[in-house]
PDB file of C-alpha atoms and ligand atoms in Angstrom:
ATOM      1  CA  MET A  17     -31.947 -29.029  22.445  1.00 61.00           C
ATOM      2  CA  ALA A  18     -28.588 -30.091  20.929  1.00 80.00           C
ATOM      3  CA  ILE A  19     -27.047 -26.725  21.859  1.00 86.00           C
ATOM      4  CA  ARG A  20     -26.959 -27.787  25.556  1.00 84.00           C
ATOM      5  CA  THR A  21     -24.290 -30.392  24.777  1.00 86.00           C
ATOM      6  CA  LEU A  22     -21.725 -27.807  23.657  1.00 90.00           C
ATOM      7  CA  GLY A  23     -20.554 -26.459  27.018  1.00 91.00           C
ATOM      8  CA  ILE A  24     -21.609 -22.876  26.290  1.00 96.00           C
ATOM      9  CA  ARG A  25     -20.456 -19.841  28.243  1.00 97.00           C
ATOM     10  CA  GLN A  26     -21.923 -16.497  27.163  1.00 98.00           C
ATOM     11  CA  LEU A  27     -19.218 -13.851  26.719  1.00 98.00           C
ATOM     12  CA  ALA A  28     -21.080 -10.524  26.431  1.00 98.00           C
ATOM     13  CA  PRO A  29     -24.423  -9.239  27.729  1.00 97.00           C
ATOM     14  CA  THR A  30     -26.432  -9.755  24.529  1.00 97.00           C
ATOM     15  CA  PHE A  31     -24.460 -12.278  22.398  1.00 98.00           C
ATOM     16  CA  ALA A  32     -21.172 -14.201  21.790  1.00 98.00           C
ATOM     17  CA  ALA A  33     -20.410 -17.568  23.361  1.00 98.00           C
ATOM     18  CA  GLU A  34     -17.446 -19.792  24.087  1.00 98.00           C
ATOM     19  CA  ILE A  35     -17.885 -23.429  23.081  1.00 97.00           C
ATOM     20  CA  SER A  36     -15.593 -25.754  24.974  1.00 95.00           C
ATOM     21  CA  ARG A  37     -16.808 -29.287  24.302  1.00 92.00           C
ATOM     22  CA  LEU A  38     -15.994 -29.842  20.625  1.00 96.00           C
ATOM     23  CA  ASN A  39     -12.786 -30.904  18.886  1.00 97.00           C
ATOM     24  CA  LEU A  40     -13.102 -29.391  15.412  1.00 98.00           C
ATOM     25  CA  ALA A  41     -10.120 -31.369  14.098  1.00 97.00           C
ATOM     26  CA  LEU A  42     -12.328 -34.486  14.112  1.00 95.00           C
ATOM     27  CA  PRO A  43     -15.268 -34.998  11.751  1.00 92.00           C
ATOM     28  CA  LEU A  44     -18.351 -33.478  13.426  1.00 95.00           C
ATOM     29  CA  ALA A  45     -21.361 -35.688  14.114  1.00 95.00           C
ATOM     30  CA  PRO A  46     -24.496 -34.297  12.374  1.00 95.00           C
ATOM     31  CA  ARG A  47     -26.062 -33.436  15.744  1.00 94.00           C
ATOM     32  CA  ASP A  48     -22.947 -31.451  16.763  1.00 96.00           C
ATOM     33  CA  LEU A  49     -23.031 -29.540  13.489  1.00 97.00           C
ATOM     34  CA  THR A  50     -26.719 -28.743  14.053  1.00 96.00           C
ATOM     35  CA  ALA A  51     -25.836 -27.555  17.553  1.00 96.00           C
ATOM     36  CA  VAL A  52     -23.064 -25.281  16.229  1.00 98.00           C
ATOM     37  CA  VAL A  53     -25.477 -23.711  13.719  1.00 98.00           C
ATOM     38  CA  GLU A  54     -28.065 -23.267  16.505  1.00 97.00           C
ATOM     39  CA  ALA A  55     -25.425 -21.620  18.677  1.00 98.00           C
ATOM     40  CA  LEU A  56     -24.487 -19.259  15.821  1.00 98.00           C
ATOM     41  CA  ASP A  57     -28.169 -18.408  15.293  1.00 98.00           C
ATOM     42  CA  ARG A  58     -28.503 -17.627  18.987  1.00 98.00           C
ATOM     43  CA  TYR A  59     -25.133 -16.007  19.843  1.00 98.00           C
ATOM     44  CA  GLY A  60     -23.748 -14.678  16.502  1.00 98.00           C
ATOM     45  CA  VAL A  61     -20.130 -15.290  17.574  1.00 98.00           C
ATOM     46  CA  ALA A  62     -18.763 -18.696  18.637  1.00 98.00           C
ATOM     47  CA  VAL A  63     -15.291 -18.901  20.189  1.00 98.00           C
ATOM     48  CA  PHE A  64     -13.553 -22.309  20.167  1.00 98.00           C
ATOM     49  CA  PRO A  65     -10.382 -21.999  22.270  1.00 98.00           C
ATOM     50  CA  GLY A  66      -7.296 -24.165  21.759  1.00 98.00           C
ATOM     51  CA  GLN A  67      -8.286 -25.877  18.500  1.00 98.00           C
ATOM     52  CA  ASN A  68      -4.919 -25.520  16.683  1.00 98.00           C
ATOM     53  CA  LEU A  69      -6.353 -26.669  13.349  1.00 98.00           C
ATOM     54  CA  THR A  70      -4.234 -27.196  10.262  1.00 96.00           C
ATOM     55  CA  MET A  71      -5.327 -25.260   7.182  1.00 95.00           C
ATOM     56  CA  GLN A  72      -6.896 -28.418   5.698  1.00 95.00           C
ATOM     57  CA  GLN A  73      -8.793 -29.130   8.940  1.00 97.00           C
ATOM     58  CA  GLN A  74     -10.109 -25.551   8.971  1.00 97.00           C
ATOM     59  CA  ILE A  75     -11.222 -25.891   5.343  1.00 97.00           C
ATOM     60  CA  ALA A  76     -12.946 -29.229   6.131  1.00 97.00           C
ATOM     61  CA  PHE A  77     -14.791 -27.770   9.144  1.00 98.00           C
ATOM     62  CA  SER A  78     -15.746 -24.604   7.214  1.00 98.00           C
ATOM     63  CA  GLU A  79     -17.114 -26.609   4.290  1.00 97.00           C
ATOM     64  CA  LEU A  80     -19.543 -28.325   6.658  1.00 97.00           C
ATOM     65  CA  LEU A  81     -21.171 -24.915   7.151  1.00 98.00           C
ATOM     66  CA  GLY A  82     -21.605 -24.260   3.410  1.00 98.00           C
ATOM     67  CA  PRO A  83     -19.778 -23.475   0.155  1.00 98.00           C
ATOM     68  CA  LEU A  84     -16.615 -21.409   0.597  1.00 97.00           C
ATOM     69  CA  GLU A  85     -15.830 -18.089  -1.006  1.00 95.00           C
ATOM     70  CA  ASN A  86     -12.910 -18.041  -3.410  1.00 91.00           C
ATOM     71  CA  SER A  87     -10.665 -15.363  -1.967  1.00 77.00           C
ATOM     72  CA  ASP A  88      -9.128 -14.500  -5.364  1.00 69.00           C
ATOM     73  CA  GLU A  89     -12.449 -13.947  -7.089  1.00 70.00           C
ATOM     74  CA  GLY A  90     -12.636 -10.657  -8.929  1.00 60.00           C
ATOM     75  CA  SER A  91      -9.022  -9.768  -8.260  1.00 60.00           C
ATOM     76  CA  PRO A  92      -5.971 -10.966 -10.205  1.00 57.00           C
ATOM     77  CA  THR A  93      -3.915  -8.834  -7.799  1.00 61.00           C
ATOM     78  CA  TYR A  94      -5.076 -10.926  -4.832  1.00 62.00           C
ATOM     79  CA  GLN A  95      -4.310 -14.118  -6.738  1.00 63.00           C
ATOM     80  CA  GLU A  96      -0.745 -12.896  -7.074  1.00 67.00           C
ATOM     81  CA  PHE A  97      -0.565 -11.924  -3.382  1.00 67.00           C
ATOM     82  CA  ARG A  98      -1.819 -15.299  -2.232  1.00 63.00           C
ATOM     83  CA  ARG A  99       1.169 -17.065  -3.765  1.00 66.00           C
ATOM     84  CA  GLU A 100       3.317 -15.164  -1.313  1.00 71.00           C
ATOM     85  CA  HIS A 101       1.236 -16.267   1.654  1.00 72.00           C
ATOM     86  CA  GLU A 102       2.094 -19.227   3.785  1.00 73.00           C
ATOM     87  CA  PHE A 103      -1.480 -20.532   3.563  1.00 76.00           C
ATOM     88  CA  ALA A 104      -1.724 -20.608  -0.221  1.00 71.00           C
ATOM     89  CA  ASP A 105      -5.137 -21.978  -1.115  1.00 83.00           C
ATOM     90  CA  GLY A 106      -7.906 -20.068  -2.929  1.00 85.00           C
ATOM     91  CA  ARG A 107     -10.371 -21.028  -0.177  1.00 92.00           C
ATOM     92  CA  VAL A 108      -8.195 -19.313   2.431  1.00 92.00           C
ATOM     93  CA  SER A 109      -7.455 -15.621   2.778  1.00 89.00           C
ATOM     94  CA  GLU A 110      -4.697 -14.967   5.260  1.00 90.00           C
ATOM     95  CA  VAL A 111      -5.041 -11.989   7.619  1.00 94.00           C
ATOM     96  CA  SER A 112      -1.403 -11.283   8.211  1.00 94.00           C
ATOM     97  CA  ASN A 113       1.375  -8.721   8.270  1.00 95.00           C
ATOM     98  CA  LEU A 114       3.888 -11.305   7.010  1.00 92.00           C
ATOM     99  CA  VAL A 115       5.099 -12.575   3.665  1.00 87.00           C
ATOM    100  CA  ARG A 116       6.124 -16.191   3.261  1.00 80.00           C
ATOM    101  CA  GLY A 117       9.289 -16.844   5.214  1.00 79.00           C
ATOM    102  CA  GLY A 118       8.203 -14.568   8.036  1.00 86.00           C
ATOM    103  CA  ASP A 119       9.308 -11.048   7.031  1.00 91.00           C
ATOM    104  CA  LEU A 120       6.992  -8.165   7.876  1.00 95.00           C
ATOM    105  CA  LEU A 121       5.259  -6.463   4.960  1.00 93.00           C
ATOM    106  CA  GLU A 122       7.029  -3.378   3.603  1.00 93.00           C
ATOM    107  CA  LEU A 123       5.714   0.019   4.700  1.00 94.00           C
ATOM    108  CA  ALA A 124       4.142   0.869   1.321  1.00 92.00           C
ATOM    109  CA  ASP A 125       3.004  -2.681   0.447  1.00 90.00           C
ATOM    110  CA  MET A 126      -0.617  -2.399  -0.634  1.00 89.00           C
ATOM    111  CA  ARG A 127      -1.523  -5.537   1.361  1.00 88.00           C
ATOM    112  CA  ARG A 128      -0.494  -3.638   4.464  1.00 92.00           C
ATOM    113  CA  LEU A 129      -2.383  -0.516   3.409  1.00 93.00           C
ATOM    114  CA  TYR A 130      -5.572  -2.396   2.451  1.00 92.00           C
ATOM    115  CA  GLN A 131      -5.683  -4.266   5.759  1.00 93.00           C
ATOM    116  CA  PHE A 132      -6.409  -1.015   7.579  1.00 96.00           C
ATOM    117  CA  ALA A 133      -9.894  -1.410   6.032  1.00 96.00           C
ATOM    118  CA  ASN A 134     -10.476  -4.205   8.576  1.00 97.00           C
ATOM    119  CA  GLU A 135     -10.326  -1.602  11.349  1.00 98.00           C
ATOM    120  CA  LEU A 136     -13.625  -0.096  10.171  1.00 98.00           C
ATOM    121  CA  TRP A 137     -16.813  -1.839  11.347  1.00 98.00           C
ATOM    122  CA  HIS A 138     -17.958  -4.204   8.615  1.00 98.00           C
ATOM    123  CA  SER A 139     -19.435  -7.567   7.796  1.00 98.00           C
ATOM    124  CA  ASP A 140     -17.650  -9.622   5.190  1.00 98.00           C
ATOM    125  CA  SER A 141     -18.231  -9.439   1.460  1.00 96.00           C
ATOM    126  CA  THR A 142     -21.435  -7.369   1.478  1.00 98.00           C
ATOM    127  CA  PHE A 143     -19.873  -5.641  -1.547  1.00 96.00           C
ATOM    128  CA  ARG A 144     -19.620  -8.936  -3.467  1.00 95.00           C
ATOM    129  CA  PRO A 145     -22.567 -10.375  -5.416  1.00 95.00           C
ATOM    130  CA  VAL A 146     -22.628 -13.209  -2.836  1.00 97.00           C
ATOM    131  CA  ARG A 147     -22.038 -11.963   0.709  1.00 98.00           C
ATOM    132  CA  ALA A 148     -20.589 -13.956   3.604  1.00 98.00           C
ATOM    133  CA  ARG A 149     -22.795 -16.031   5.891  1.00 98.00           C
ATOM    134  CA  TYR A 150     -20.032 -17.066   8.285  1.00 98.00           C
ATOM    135  CA  THR A 151     -16.375 -16.137   8.660  1.00 98.00           C
ATOM    136  CA  ILE A 152     -13.996 -18.551  10.364  1.00 98.00           C
ATOM    137  CA  LEU A 153     -10.768 -17.062  11.693  1.00 98.00           C
ATOM    138  CA  SER A 154      -8.068 -18.971  13.526  1.00 98.00           C
ATOM    139  CA  ALA A 155      -4.967 -17.595  15.169  1.00 98.00           C
ATOM    140  CA  VAL A 156      -1.481 -18.814  14.255  1.00 96.00           C
ATOM    141  CA  LYS A 157       0.667 -15.898  15.496  1.00 97.00           C
ATOM    142  CA  VAL A 158      -0.595 -13.134  17.765  1.00 98.00           C
ATOM    143  CA  PRO A 159       1.121 -10.010  19.100  1.00 98.00           C
ATOM    144  CA  ALA A 160       1.970  -9.677  22.791  1.00 97.00           C
ATOM    145  CA  SER A 161      -0.620  -6.927  23.110  1.00 96.00           C
ATOM    146  CA  GLY A 162      -3.387  -5.515  20.891  1.00 97.00           C
ATOM    147  CA  GLY A 163      -4.626  -7.098  17.677  1.00 98.00           C
ATOM    148  CA  ASP A 164      -7.955  -8.167  19.210  1.00 98.00           C
ATOM    149  CA  THR A 165     -11.077  -8.555  17.091  1.00 99.00           C
ATOM    150  CA  GLU A 166     -14.154  -6.685  18.204  1.00 98.00           C
ATOM    151  CA  PHE A 167     -17.746  -7.664  17.400  1.00 99.00           C
ATOM    152  CA  ALA A 168     -21.082  -5.828  17.598  1.00 99.00           C
ATOM    153  CA  ASP A 169     -24.515  -7.430  17.928  1.00 99.00           C
ATOM    154  CA  VAL A 170     -26.746  -5.919  15.219  1.00 98.00           C
ATOM    155  CA  VAL A 171     -29.740  -8.008  16.373  1.00 98.00           C
ATOM    156  CA  GLY A 172     -29.728  -6.631  19.930  1.00 98.00           C
ATOM    157  CA  ALA A 173     -29.026  -3.191  18.471  1.00 98.00           C
ATOM    158  CA  TYR A 174     -32.048  -3.407  16.169  1.00 98.00           C
ATOM    159  CA  ASP A 175     -34.291  -4.448  19.081  1.00 98.00           C
ATOM    160  CA  ALA A 176     -33.126  -1.425  21.071  1.00 98.00           C
ATOM    161  CA  LEU A 177     -33.974   1.142  18.361  1.00 98.00           C
ATOM    162  CA  PRO A 178     -36.875   3.505  19.038  1.00 98.00           C
ATOM    163  CA  ALA A 179     -40.118   2.345  17.331  1.00 98.00           C
ATOM    164  CA  ASP A 180     -40.317   5.382  15.044  1.00 98.00           C
ATOM    165  CA  ILE A 181     -36.789   4.763  13.675  1.00 98.00           C
ATOM    166  CA  LYS A 182     -37.640   1.098  13.084  1.00 98.00           C
ATOM    167  CA  GLU A 183     -40.638   2.263  11.067  1.00 98.00           C
ATOM    168  CA  ASP A 184     -38.571   4.813   9.093  1.00 98.00           C
ATOM    169  CA  ILE A 185     -35.909   2.306   8.033  1.00 98.00           C
ATOM    170  CA  GLU A 186     -38.125  -0.747   7.483  1.00 97.00           C
ATOM    171  CA  SER A 187     -38.052  -0.793   3.694  1.00 97.00           C
ATOM    172  CA  LEU A 188     -34.852   1.130   2.943  1.00 98.00           C
ATOM    173  CA  VAL A 189     -32.140  -0.337   0.729  1.00 98.00           C
ATOM    174  CA  GLY A 190     -28.412   0.269   1.289  1.00 98.00           C
ATOM    175  CA  VAL A 191     -25.894   0.359  -1.561  1.00 98.00           C
ATOM    176  CA  HIS A 192     -22.589  -1.438  -0.864  1.00 98.00           C
ATOM    177  CA  SER A 193     -19.200  -1.051  -2.497  1.00 96.00           C
ATOM    178  CA  PRO A 194     -15.589  -1.749  -1.437  1.00 94.00           C
ATOM    179  CA  THR A 195     -14.623   1.749  -2.549  1.00 94.00           C
ATOM    180  CA  ALA A 196     -16.801   3.223   0.239  1.00 94.00           C
ATOM    181  CA  VAL A 197     -14.238   2.054   2.792  1.00 95.00           C
ATOM    182  CA  MET A 198     -11.161   2.515   0.617  1.00 95.00           C
ATOM    183  CA  GLU A 199     -12.179   6.094  -0.140  1.00 95.00           C
ATOM    184  CA  THR A 200     -12.473   6.828   3.588  1.00 95.00           C
ATOM    185  CA  LEU A 201      -8.954   5.442   4.064  1.00 95.00           C
ATOM    186  CA  GLY A 202      -7.477   7.338   1.099  1.00 96.00           C
ATOM    187  CA  ALA A 203      -6.534   3.982  -0.458  1.00 93.00           C
ATOM    188  CA  LEU A 204      -7.808   5.092  -3.882  1.00 93.00           C
ATOM    189  CA  GLN A 205      -4.861   7.526  -4.109  1.00 94.00           C
ATOM    190  CA  ALA A 206      -1.673   6.294  -5.768  1.00 92.00           C
ATOM    191  CA  ASP A 207       0.304   6.730  -2.537  1.00 91.00           C
ATOM    192  CA  GLY A 208      -2.483   5.065  -0.535  1.00 92.00           C
ATOM    193  CA  GLY A 209      -2.308   1.771  -2.424  1.00 89.00           C
ATOM    194  CA  GLY A 210      -4.101   2.768  -5.652  1.00 91.00           C
ATOM    195  CA  PHE A 211      -7.084   0.552  -4.854  1.00 90.00           C
ATOM    196  CA  GLN A 212      -9.372  -0.330  -7.760  1.00 88.00           C
ATOM    197  CA  SER A 213     -12.541  -2.337  -7.527  1.00 87.00           C
ATOM    198  CA  THR A 214     -13.855  -4.865 -10.006  1.00 85.00           C
ATOM    199  CA  TYR A 215     -17.232  -5.048  -8.229  1.00 89.00           C
ATOM    200  CA  GLY A 216     -20.413  -3.247  -9.172  1.00 92.00           C
ATOM    201  CA  LEU A 217     -22.755  -1.811  -6.540  1.00 97.00           C
ATOM    202  CA  GLN A 218     -24.735  -4.277  -4.404  1.00 98.00           C
ATOM    203  CA  ARG A 219     -28.229  -3.446  -3.116  1.00 98.00           C
ATOM    204  CA  ARG A 220     -29.072  -4.872   0.301  1.00 98.00           C
ATOM    205  CA  PRO A 221     -32.016  -4.135   2.643  1.00 98.00           C
ATOM    206  CA  LEU A 222     -31.106  -2.109   5.727  1.00 98.00           C
ATOM    207  CA  VAL A 223     -33.192  -4.429   7.894  1.00 98.00           C
ATOM    208  CA  GLU A 224     -33.593  -8.158   7.353  1.00 98.00           C
ATOM    209  CA  THR A 225     -34.960 -11.173   9.181  1.00 98.00           C
ATOM    210  CA  HIS A 226     -32.363 -13.757  10.166  1.00 98.00           C
ATOM    211  CA  PRO A 227     -33.577 -17.080   8.745  1.00 98.00           C
ATOM    212  CA  GLY A 228     -32.160 -19.082  11.679  1.00 98.00           C
ATOM    213  CA  SER A 229     -33.415 -17.016  14.616  1.00 98.00           C
ATOM    214  CA  GLY A 230     -36.384 -15.226  13.041  1.00 98.00           C
ATOM    215  CA  ARG A 231     -35.025 -11.994  14.591  1.00 98.00           C
ATOM    216  CA  ARG A 232     -34.521  -8.708  12.745  1.00 98.00           C
ATOM    217  CA  PHE A 233     -31.014  -7.375  12.152  1.00 98.00           C
ATOM    218  CA  LEU A 234     -29.489  -4.116  10.937  1.00 98.00           C
ATOM    219  CA  SER A 235     -27.217  -4.205   7.894  1.00 98.00           C
ATOM    220  CA  VAL A 236     -25.064  -1.079   8.244  1.00 98.00           C
ATOM    221  CA  PRO A 237     -21.407  -2.017   7.560  1.00 98.00           C
ATOM    222  CA  SER A 238     -18.923   0.653   6.503  1.00 98.00           C
ATOM    223  CA  HIS A 239     -19.130  -0.744   2.963  1.00 98.00           C
ATOM    224  CA  CYS A 240     -22.695   0.584   2.792  1.00 98.00           C
ATOM    225  CA  SER A 241     -21.996   3.863   1.036  1.00 96.00           C
ATOM    226  CA  HIS A 242     -25.473   5.362   0.725  1.00 98.00           C
ATOM    227  CA  ILE A 243     -29.201   4.684   0.760  1.00 98.00           C
ATOM    228  CA  GLU A 244     -31.148   4.173  -2.409  1.00 98.00           C
ATOM    229  CA  GLY A 245     -33.514   7.044  -3.228  1.00 98.00           C
ATOM    230  CA  MET A 246     -32.005   9.411  -0.611  1.00 98.00           C
ATOM    231  CA  SER A 247     -29.556  12.245  -1.131  1.00 98.00           C
ATOM    232  CA  LEU A 248     -25.980  11.321  -0.160  1.00 97.00           C
ATOM    233  CA  PRO A 249     -25.902  13.573   2.940  1.00 98.00           C
ATOM    234  CA  GLU A 250     -29.261  12.359   4.249  1.00 98.00           C
ATOM    235  CA  GLY A 251     -28.503   8.679   3.608  1.00 98.00           C
ATOM    236  CA  ARG A 252     -24.993   8.857   4.997  1.00 98.00           C
ATOM    237  CA  SER A 253     -26.044  10.693   8.138  1.00 98.00           C
ATOM    238  CA  LEU A 254     -28.676   8.000   8.763  1.00 98.00           C
ATOM    239  CA  LEU A 255     -26.025   5.293   8.226  1.00 98.00           C
ATOM    240  CA  PHE A 256     -23.614   7.021  10.630  1.00 98.00           C
ATOM    241  CA  TYR A 257     -26.372   7.242  13.243  1.00 98.00           C
ATOM    242  CA  LEU A 258     -27.340   3.568  12.885  1.00 98.00           C
ATOM    243  CA  ARG A 259     -23.733   2.305  12.899  1.00 98.00           C
ATOM    244  CA  GLU A 260     -22.929   4.376  15.959  1.00 98.00           C
ATOM    245  CA  HIS A 261     -26.041   3.035  17.679  1.00 98.00           C
ATOM    246  CA  ALA A 262     -25.211  -0.582  16.752  1.00 98.00           C
ATOM    247  CA  THR A 263     -21.615  -0.403  17.946  1.00 98.00           C
ATOM    248  CA  GLN A 264     -22.177   1.079  21.416  1.00 98.00           C
ATOM    249  CA  PRO A 265     -20.146  -0.731  24.093  1.00 98.00           C
ATOM    250  CA  ARG A 266     -23.307  -2.431  25.407  1.00 98.00           C
ATOM    251  CA  PHE A 267     -23.620  -4.361  22.108  1.00 98.00           C
ATOM    252  CA  ARG A 268     -19.941  -5.334  21.847  1.00 98.00           C
ATOM    253  CA  TYR A 269     -17.688  -8.327  22.506  1.00 98.00           C
ATOM    254  CA  ARG A 270     -13.894  -8.043  22.161  1.00 98.00           C
ATOM    255  CA  HIS A 271     -11.877 -11.196  21.522  1.00 98.00           C
ATOM    256  CA  ALA A 272      -8.255 -11.253  22.725  1.00 98.00           C
ATOM    257  CA  TRP A 273      -6.581 -13.997  20.684  1.00 98.00           C
ATOM    258  CA  THR A 274      -4.480 -16.881  21.942  1.00 98.00           C
ATOM    259  CA  PRO A 275      -2.705 -18.972  19.263  1.00 98.00           C
ATOM    260  CA  GLY A 276      -4.905 -21.967  18.390  1.00 98.00           C
ATOM    261  CA  ASP A 277      -8.217 -20.128  18.964  1.00 98.00           C
ATOM    262  CA  LEU A 278     -10.807 -20.449  16.246  1.00 98.00           C
ATOM    263  CA  VAL A 279     -13.698 -17.995  16.083  1.00 99.00           C
ATOM    264  CA  VAL A 280     -16.756 -18.314  13.849  1.00 99.00           C
ATOM    265  CA  TRP A 281     -19.082 -15.386  13.384  1.00 99.00           C
ATOM    266  CA  ASP A 282     -22.365 -14.892  11.589  1.00 99.00           C
ATOM    267  CA  ASP A 283     -21.865 -11.985   9.189  1.00 98.00           C
ATOM    268  CA  ARG A 284     -25.590 -11.251   9.099  1.00 98.00           C
ATOM    269  CA  SER A 285     -26.176 -10.797  12.828  1.00 98.00           C
ATOM    270  CA  THR A 286     -22.853  -9.120  13.709  1.00 99.00           C
ATOM    271  CA  LEU A 287     -20.420  -6.416  12.636  1.00 99.00           C
ATOM    272  CA  HIS A 288     -16.713  -6.731  13.394  1.00 98.00           C
ATOM    273  CA  ARG A 289     -13.442  -4.826  13.204  1.00 98.00           C
ATOM    274  CA  ALA A 290      -9.755  -5.471  13.790  1.00 98.00           C
ATOM    275  CA  CYS A 291      -8.129  -3.626  16.707  1.00 98.00           C
ATOM    276  CA  ARG A 292      -4.782  -1.868  16.414  1.00 98.00           C
ATOM    277  CA  TYR A 293      -1.448  -3.410  17.386  1.00 98.00           C
ATOM    278  CA  LYS A 294       2.230  -2.750  16.731  1.00 97.00           C
ATOM    279  CA  GLU A 295       2.078  -4.182  13.199  1.00 96.00           C
ATOM    280  CA  ARG A 296       5.469  -2.687  12.250  1.00 96.00           C
ATOM    281  CA  ASN A 297       7.136  -4.766  14.995  1.00 96.00           C
ATOM    282  CA  GLU A 298       5.139  -7.843  15.852  1.00 97.00           C
ATOM    283  CA  PRO A 299       3.863 -10.686  13.657  1.00 96.00           C
ATOM    284  CA  ARG A 300       0.134 -11.383  13.532  1.00 97.00           C
ATOM    285  CA  GLN A 301      -1.136 -14.204  11.355  1.00 95.00           C
ATOM    286  CA  LEU A 302      -4.657 -15.594  11.173  1.00 96.00           C
ATOM    287  CA  VAL A 303      -6.193 -18.067   8.744  1.00 95.00           C
ATOM    288  CA  ARG A 304      -9.551 -17.009   7.337  1.00 96.00           C
ATOM    289  CA  THR A 305     -12.221 -18.973   5.522  1.00 97.00           C
ATOM    290  CA  VAL A 306     -15.571 -17.561   4.441  1.00 97.00           C
ATOM    291  CA  VAL A 307     -18.836 -19.454   3.979  1.00 98.00           C
ATOM    292  CA  GLN A 308     -21.043 -17.893   1.332  1.00 98.00           C
ATOM    293  CA  ASP A 309     -24.569 -16.716   1.979  1.00 98.00           C
ATOM    294  CA  ARG A 310     -26.509 -15.368  -0.996  1.00 94.00           C
TER     295      ARG A 310
HETATM  296  O1  AKG B   5      -7.963  -9.052  11.780  1.00 91.37           O
HETATM  297  C1  AKG B   5      -9.007  -9.056  12.411  1.00 91.37           C
HETATM  298  O2  AKG B   5      -9.043  -9.023  13.634  1.00 91.37           O
HETATM  299  C2  AKG B   5     -10.334  -9.031  11.700  1.00 91.37           C
HETATM  300  C3  AKG B   5     -10.229  -9.477  10.289  1.00 91.37           C
HETATM  301  C4  AKG B   5     -11.377  -9.001   9.476  1.00 91.37           C
HETATM  302  O3  AKG B   5     -11.854  -7.913   9.617  1.00 91.37           O
HETATM  303  C5  AKG B   5     -11.927  -9.911   8.478  1.00 91.37           C
HETATM  304  O4  AKG B   5     -11.480 -11.051   8.380  1.00 91.37           O
HETATM  305  O5  AKG B   5     -12.851  -9.485   7.774  1.00 91.37           O
END
């Protein structure tokens, strides 16, 4: 199997792997690309230390995995923001507390306020008509402490559910919206950033089969606001239960960033969240590209 050539070291009990034998700045041989996809099918999170890619190299690598999401789509506000980012390309969305030139974002800047949404467990773009298949994040500037990214294995978590719960949730459909998270944060209020969404509601099954691994996974990100055909309290309490189950420490991996690291995760088989840091004092800047799923 091609995956053996990658120099894999598993990072958490059920998933996540470090891949040490590839230089992503160079064009990947087809067999290496196949091996990377196999590793993502198997481990969900792939950590490539010390890559130090330029933005163009990250875009080139990401495009090998599939078509990229346009980060401005559906939001003229974001288009405007991006011009102020150092990595100004529609295929890149910067995760950063800086504006171009290196100043920290102002206290009430909505970019700062909206980024707190990343601290809630989620998988990317489930609220868009086309969700994310993979997210690629690489570290440019990292704080001295904190600012890790934490992942949860929703494949292992599904396997560990009691049989009767698996049966109960088998054909349920979750309804996803960005406002689900922004409402929790208070970001819909004028003094919370006045968030408005241009997206309609997206219906997604609560349980799906991963096409690469053939394994079942739970789709319970914080953007899933309720369950179709269930009252809000009943659906939400089921979602809280499933998310809590899926994010127990035994299903987690926490990545402490070093500048130059590049991490790819499969947004179907994992959840993730940003961890707190002293964002009023220390710069943190990561370059993000997203490969579309369906
Ligand atoms: O900043 C992080 O650690 C995570 C970013 C994130 O949640 C995302 O890119 O969706």
